[in-house]
Amino acid sequence: MIYLAVYIVMSFLTFSFVFSVYRGSSNYIVEIVNISRTNPTLGFTFGLTLLSIAGIPPLAGFLGKFLVLSAAVDKGFIGAAIVAVLCSVISGFYYLRLVKQLLFKDESSFLLKGLSDCAIPAVKLEVIRASLMGVSLFLILTLMFYPNFLLYMAFDAVITSFL
């Protein structure tokens, strides 16, 4: 339940970002990389979301992955847990690579070679989408500092289902 709740929030934030940025061009990766240059808050929000999906330890995605993998190891599914960790490491490499391009200005990247040629306008969000993205980011950061809230909710849901 915790894994599901965390990943619903992160998926919602990711798709909100993707639908906000996409303008119908073929240079979608360049558009994503350019976000942190035109709208640093949106770029930082998307960077934190990608780090959380990758399972970087202090963020909420790590909590979900840790609980699922520790439950798998406790039940004896060690092989499945090892495969899941390997898949998480491989996907984390790709997420971290995009975050590096998004948050750190690496002008030597092949992604940014044609950036000066394409003029990509700044992204402006509607109020409703910006507030929903803000609430999602707030939930990710709250679960980073206070994960017991979600743990208590999951515990109560399990206990009440058996009563």
PDB file of C-alpha atoms in Angstrom:
ATOM      1  CA  MET A   1       0.000   0.000   0.000  1.00  0.00           C
ATOM      2  CA  ILE A   2       2.816   2.409   0.825  1.00  0.00           C
ATOM      3  CA  TYR A   3       4.631   1.643  -2.422  1.00  0.00           C
ATOM      4  CA  LEU A   4       1.429   2.212  -4.361  1.00  0.00           C
ATOM      5  CA  ALA A   5       0.654   5.523  -2.640  1.00  0.00           C
ATOM      6  CA  VAL A   6       4.167   6.869  -3.151  1.00  0.00           C
ATOM      7  CA  TYR A   7       4.344   5.858  -6.792  1.00  0.00           C
ATOM      8  CA  ILE A   8       0.902   7.253  -7.590  1.00  0.00           C
ATOM      9  CA  VAL A   9       2.039  10.662  -6.333  1.00  0.00           C
ATOM     10  CA  MET A  10       5.357  10.487  -8.216  1.00  0.00           C
ATOM     11  CA  SER A  11       3.696   9.282 -11.431  1.00  0.00           C
ATOM     12  CA  PHE A  12       1.132  12.056 -11.209  1.00  0.00           C
ATOM     13  CA  LEU A  13       3.889  14.625 -10.807  1.00  0.00           C
ATOM     14  CA  THR A  14       5.911  13.151 -13.676  1.00  0.00           C
ATOM     15  CA  PHE A  15       3.000  13.082 -16.107  1.00  0.00           C
ATOM     16  CA  SER A  16       1.951  16.597 -15.091  1.00  0.00           C
ATOM     17  CA  PHE A  17       5.433  17.749 -15.938  1.00  0.00           C
ATOM     18  CA  VAL A  18       5.517  15.880 -19.248  1.00  0.00           C
ATOM     19  CA  PHE A  19       2.165  17.281 -20.357  1.00  0.00           C
ATOM     20  CA  SER A  20       3.253  20.777 -19.318  1.00  0.00           C
ATOM     21  CA  VAL A  21       6.497  20.670 -21.276  1.00  0.00           C
ATOM     22  CA  TYR A  22       5.567  18.847 -24.464  1.00  0.00           C
ATOM     23  CA  ARG A  23       4.954  21.231 -27.333  1.00  0.00           C
ATOM     24  CA  GLY A  24       4.746  18.777 -30.228  1.00  0.00           C
ATOM     25  CA  SER A  25       8.334  19.053 -31.413  1.00  0.00           C
ATOM     26  CA  SER A  26      10.772  16.252 -32.086  1.00  0.00           C
ATOM     27  CA  ASN A  27      13.381  17.693 -29.680  1.00  0.00           C
ATOM     28  CA  TYR A  28      11.603  16.524 -26.546  1.00  0.00           C
ATOM     29  CA  ILE A  29      14.765  15.720 -24.575  1.00  0.00           C
ATOM     30  CA  VAL A  30      16.158  19.154 -25.378  1.00  0.00           C
ATOM     31  CA  GLU A  31      12.895  20.670 -24.158  1.00  0.00           C
ATOM     32  CA  ILE A  32      13.197  18.794 -20.863  1.00  0.00           C
ATOM     33  CA  VAL A  33      16.822  19.812 -20.423  1.00  0.00           C
ATOM     34  CA  ASN A  34      15.963  23.424 -21.214  1.00  0.00           C
ATOM     35  CA  ILE A  35      13.321  23.580 -18.464  1.00  0.00           C
ATOM     36  CA  SER A  36      15.808  24.297 -15.695  1.00  0.00           C
ATOM     37  CA  ARG A  37      17.146  27.215 -17.719  1.00  0.00           C
ATOM     38  CA  THR A  38      13.742  28.813 -18.384  1.00  0.00           C
ATOM     39  CA  ASN A  39      11.887  27.765 -15.212  1.00  0.00           C
ATOM     40  CA  PRO A  40      14.268  26.712 -12.401  1.00  0.00           C
ATOM     41  CA  THR A  41      11.469  25.834  -9.966  1.00  0.00           C
ATOM     42  CA  LEU A  42       9.846  23.449 -12.413  1.00  0.00           C
ATOM     43  CA  GLY A  43      13.221  21.936 -13.285  1.00  0.00           C
ATOM     44  CA  PHE A  44      14.072  21.415  -9.616  1.00  0.00           C
ATOM     45  CA  THR A  45      10.668  19.853  -8.977  1.00  0.00           C
ATOM     46  CA  PHE A  46      11.084  17.428 -11.863  1.00  0.00           C
ATOM     47  CA  GLY A  47      14.660  16.657 -10.791  1.00  0.00           C
ATOM     48  CA  LEU A  48      13.509  15.766  -7.270  1.00  0.00           C
ATOM     49  CA  THR A  49      10.734  13.627  -8.686  1.00  0.00           C
ATOM     50  CA  LEU A  50      13.152  11.697 -10.884  1.00  0.00           C
ATOM     51  CA  LEU A  51      15.504  11.201  -7.945  1.00  0.00           C
ATOM     52  CA  SER A  52      12.612   9.907  -5.879  1.00  0.00           C
ATOM     53  CA  ILE A  53      11.536   7.500  -8.624  1.00  0.00           C
ATOM     54  CA  ALA A  54      15.136   6.287  -8.842  1.00  0.00           C
ATOM     55  CA  GLY A  55      15.002   5.470  -5.125  1.00  0.00           C
ATOM     56  CA  ILE A  56      17.648   7.840  -3.796  1.00  0.00           C
ATOM     57  CA  PRO A  57      17.680   7.276  -0.008  1.00  0.00           C
ATOM     58  CA  PRO A  58      16.205  10.312   1.668  1.00  0.00           C
ATOM     59  CA  LEU A  59      13.299  10.664  -0.773  1.00  0.00           C
ATOM     60  CA  ALA A  60       9.900   8.962  -0.676  1.00  0.00           C
ATOM     61  CA  GLY A  61      10.625   6.532  -3.516  1.00  0.00           C
ATOM     62  CA  PHE A  62      13.370   4.955  -1.448  1.00  0.00           C
ATOM     63  CA  LEU A  63      10.892   4.266   1.351  1.00  0.00           C
ATOM     64  CA  GLY A  64       8.554   2.418  -1.002  1.00  0.00           C
ATOM     65  CA  LYS A  65      11.319   0.365  -2.590  1.00  0.00           C
ATOM     66  CA  PHE A  66      12.906  -0.405   0.767  1.00  0.00           C
ATOM     67  CA  LEU A  67       9.653  -1.669   2.281  1.00  0.00           C
ATOM     68  CA  VAL A  68       8.815  -3.848  -0.729  1.00  0.00           C
ATOM     69  CA  LEU A  69      12.312  -5.320  -0.950  1.00  0.00           C
ATOM     70  CA  SER A  70      12.590  -5.939   2.789  1.00  0.00           C
ATOM     71  CA  ALA A  71       9.215  -7.729   2.734  1.00  0.00           C
ATOM     72  CA  ALA A  72      10.419  -9.861  -0.187  1.00  0.00           C
ATOM     73  CA  VAL A  73      13.606 -10.798   1.685  1.00  0.00           C
ATOM     74  CA  ASP A  74      11.623 -11.568   4.858  1.00  0.00           C
ATOM     75  CA  LYS A  75       9.342 -13.960   2.938  1.00  0.00           C
ATOM     76  CA  GLY A  76      12.282 -15.734   1.310  1.00  0.00           C
ATOM     77  CA  PHE A  77      12.138 -14.243  -2.180  1.00  0.00           C
ATOM     78  CA  ILE A  78      15.802 -13.285  -2.181  1.00  0.00           C
ATOM     79  CA  GLY A  79      16.291 -13.975  -5.894  1.00  0.00           C
ATOM     80  CA  ALA A  80      13.392 -11.709  -6.811  1.00  0.00           C
ATOM     81  CA  ALA A  81      14.743  -9.008  -4.495  1.00  0.00           C
ATOM     82  CA  ILE A  82      18.176  -9.209  -6.143  1.00  0.00           C
ATOM     83  CA  VAL A  83      16.624  -8.912  -9.612  1.00  0.00           C
ATOM     84  CA  ALA A  84      14.548  -5.935  -8.429  1.00  0.00           C
ATOM     85  CA  VAL A  85      17.631  -4.215  -7.003  1.00  0.00           C
ATOM     86  CA  LEU A  86      19.548  -4.777 -10.245  1.00  0.00           C
ATOM     87  CA  CYS A  87      16.664  -3.375 -12.296  1.00  0.00           C
ATOM     88  CA  SER A  88      16.443  -0.420  -9.927  1.00  0.00           C
ATOM     89  CA  VAL A  89      20.154   0.290 -10.328  1.00  0.00           C
ATOM     90  CA  ILE A  90      19.916   0.137 -14.115  1.00  0.00           C
ATOM     91  CA  SER A  91      16.897   2.440 -14.245  1.00  0.00           C
ATOM     92  CA  GLY A  92      18.501   4.719 -11.658  1.00  0.00           C
ATOM     93  CA  PHE A  93      21.435   5.227 -14.006  1.00  0.00           C
ATOM     94  CA  TYR A  94      19.115   6.616 -16.672  1.00  0.00           C
ATOM     95  CA  TYR A  95      17.200   8.791 -14.210  1.00  0.00           C
ATOM     96  CA  LEU A  96      20.394  10.209 -12.761  1.00  0.00           C
ATOM     97  CA  ARG A  97      21.729  10.930 -16.213  1.00  0.00           C
ATOM     98  CA  LEU A  98      18.636  12.982 -17.053  1.00  0.00           C
ATOM     99  CA  VAL A  99      18.785  14.744 -13.666  1.00  0.00           C
ATOM    100  CA  LYS A 100      22.418  15.639 -14.320  1.00  0.00           C
ATOM    101  CA  GLN A 101      21.454  17.215 -17.618  1.00  0.00           C
ATOM    102  CA  LEU A 102      18.416  18.874 -16.069  1.00  0.00           C
ATOM    103  CA  LEU A 103      19.911  20.405 -12.946  1.00  0.00           C
ATOM    104  CA  PHE A 104      23.595  20.821 -13.705  1.00  0.00           C
ATOM    105  CA  LYS A 105      24.635  22.921 -16.654  1.00  0.00           C
ATOM    106  CA  ASP A 106      26.885  20.601 -18.623  1.00  0.00           C
ATOM    107  CA  GLU A 107      27.379  22.437 -21.909  1.00  0.00           C
ATOM    108  CA  SER A 108      29.543  19.647 -23.336  1.00  0.00           C
ATOM    109  CA  SER A 109      26.595  17.236 -23.479  1.00  0.00           C
ATOM    110  CA  PHE A 110      25.438  15.933 -26.827  1.00  0.00           C
ATOM    111  CA  LEU A 111      21.898  16.891 -25.797  1.00  0.00           C
ATOM    112  CA  LEU A 112      22.772  20.554 -25.626  1.00  0.00           C
ATOM    113  CA  LYS A 113      24.725  20.812 -28.883  1.00  0.00           C
ATOM    114  CA  GLY A 114      21.709  22.068 -30.815  1.00  0.00           C
ATOM    115  CA  LEU A 115      20.165  24.011 -27.942  1.00  0.00           C
ATOM    116  CA  SER A 116      21.261  27.372 -29.254  1.00  0.00           C
ATOM    117  CA  ASP A 117      19.690  26.583 -32.625  1.00  0.00           C
ATOM    118  CA  CYS A 118      16.218  25.867 -31.297  1.00  0.00           C
ATOM    119  CA  ALA A 119      14.469  28.646 -29.472  1.00  0.00           C
ATOM    120  CA  ILE A 120      12.276  26.974 -26.895  1.00  0.00           C
ATOM    121  CA  PRO A 121       9.913  29.329 -25.085  1.00  0.00           C
ATOM    122  CA  ALA A 122       9.588  29.376 -21.336  1.00  0.00           C
ATOM    123  CA  VAL A 123       7.002  27.046 -19.844  1.00  0.00           C
ATOM    124  CA  LYS A 124       4.111  28.744 -18.113  1.00  0.00           C
ATOM    125  CA  LEU A 125       1.787  26.587 -16.060  1.00  0.00           C
ATOM    126  CA  GLU A 126      -1.866  27.071 -15.369  1.00  0.00           C
ATOM    127  CA  VAL A 127      -2.680  27.773 -11.734  1.00  0.00           C
ATOM    128  CA  ILE A 128      -4.494  24.477 -11.213  1.00  0.00           C
ATOM    129  CA  ARG A 129      -1.668  22.363 -12.684  1.00  0.00           C
ATOM    130  CA  ALA A 130       0.980  24.295 -10.753  1.00  0.00           C
ATOM    131  CA  SER A 131      -0.910  23.875  -7.484  1.00  0.00           C
ATOM    132  CA  LEU A 132      -1.436  20.140  -8.087  1.00  0.00           C
ATOM    133  CA  MET A 133       2.260  19.734  -8.845  1.00  0.00           C
ATOM    134  CA  GLY A 134       3.062  21.693  -5.680  1.00  0.00           C
ATOM    135  CA  VAL A 135       0.849  19.427  -3.583  1.00  0.00           C
ATOM    136  CA  SER A 136       2.492  16.349  -5.101  1.00  0.00           C
ATOM    137  CA  LEU A 137       5.965  17.716  -4.393  1.00  0.00           C
ATOM    138  CA  PHE A 138       4.858  18.558  -0.855  1.00  0.00           C
ATOM    139  CA  LEU A 139       3.748  14.954  -0.344  1.00  0.00           C
ATOM    140  CA  ILE A 140       7.068  13.606  -1.644  1.00  0.00           C
ATOM    141  CA  LEU A 141       9.044  15.897   0.656  1.00  0.00           C
ATOM    142  CA  THR A 142       6.739  15.264   3.629  1.00  0.00           C
ATOM    143  CA  LEU A 143       7.197  11.527   3.263  1.00  0.00           C
ATOM    144  CA  MET A 144      10.935  12.148   3.168  1.00  0.00           C
ATOM    145  CA  PHE A 145      10.921  13.803   6.595  1.00  0.00           C
ATOM    146  CA  TYR A 146       7.892  12.151   8.178  1.00  0.00           C
ATOM    147  CA  PRO A 147       7.259   8.700   6.690  1.00  0.00           C
ATOM    148  CA  ASN A 148       5.417   7.524   9.811  1.00  0.00           C
ATOM    149  CA  PHE A 149       2.278   9.281   8.588  1.00  0.00           C
ATOM    150  CA  LEU A 150       1.918   6.866   5.677  1.00  0.00           C
ATOM    151  CA  LEU A 151       3.046   3.905   7.774  1.00  0.00           C
ATOM    152  CA  TYR A 152       0.340   4.611  10.359  1.00  0.00           C
ATOM    153  CA  MET A 153      -2.294   4.962   7.642  1.00  0.00           C
ATOM    154  CA  ALA A 154      -1.277   1.625   6.095  1.00  0.00           C
ATOM    155  CA  PHE A 155      -1.220  -0.062   9.518  1.00  0.00           C
ATOM    156  CA  ASP A 156      -4.695   1.240  10.351  1.00  0.00           C
ATOM    157  CA  ALA A 157      -6.030   0.080   6.987  1.00  0.00           C
ATOM    158  CA  VAL A 158      -4.666  -3.412   7.515  1.00  0.00           C
ATOM    159  CA  ILE A 159      -5.902  -3.664  11.095  1.00  0.00           C
ATOM    160  CA  THR A 160      -9.413  -2.446  10.264  1.00  0.00           C
ATOM    161  CA  SER A 161      -9.687  -4.895   7.367  1.00  0.00           C
ATOM    162  CA  PHE A 162      -9.255  -7.804   9.809  1.00  0.00           C
ATOM    163  CA  LEU A 163     -11.763  -6.553  12.374  1.00  0.00           C
TER     164      LEU A 163
END
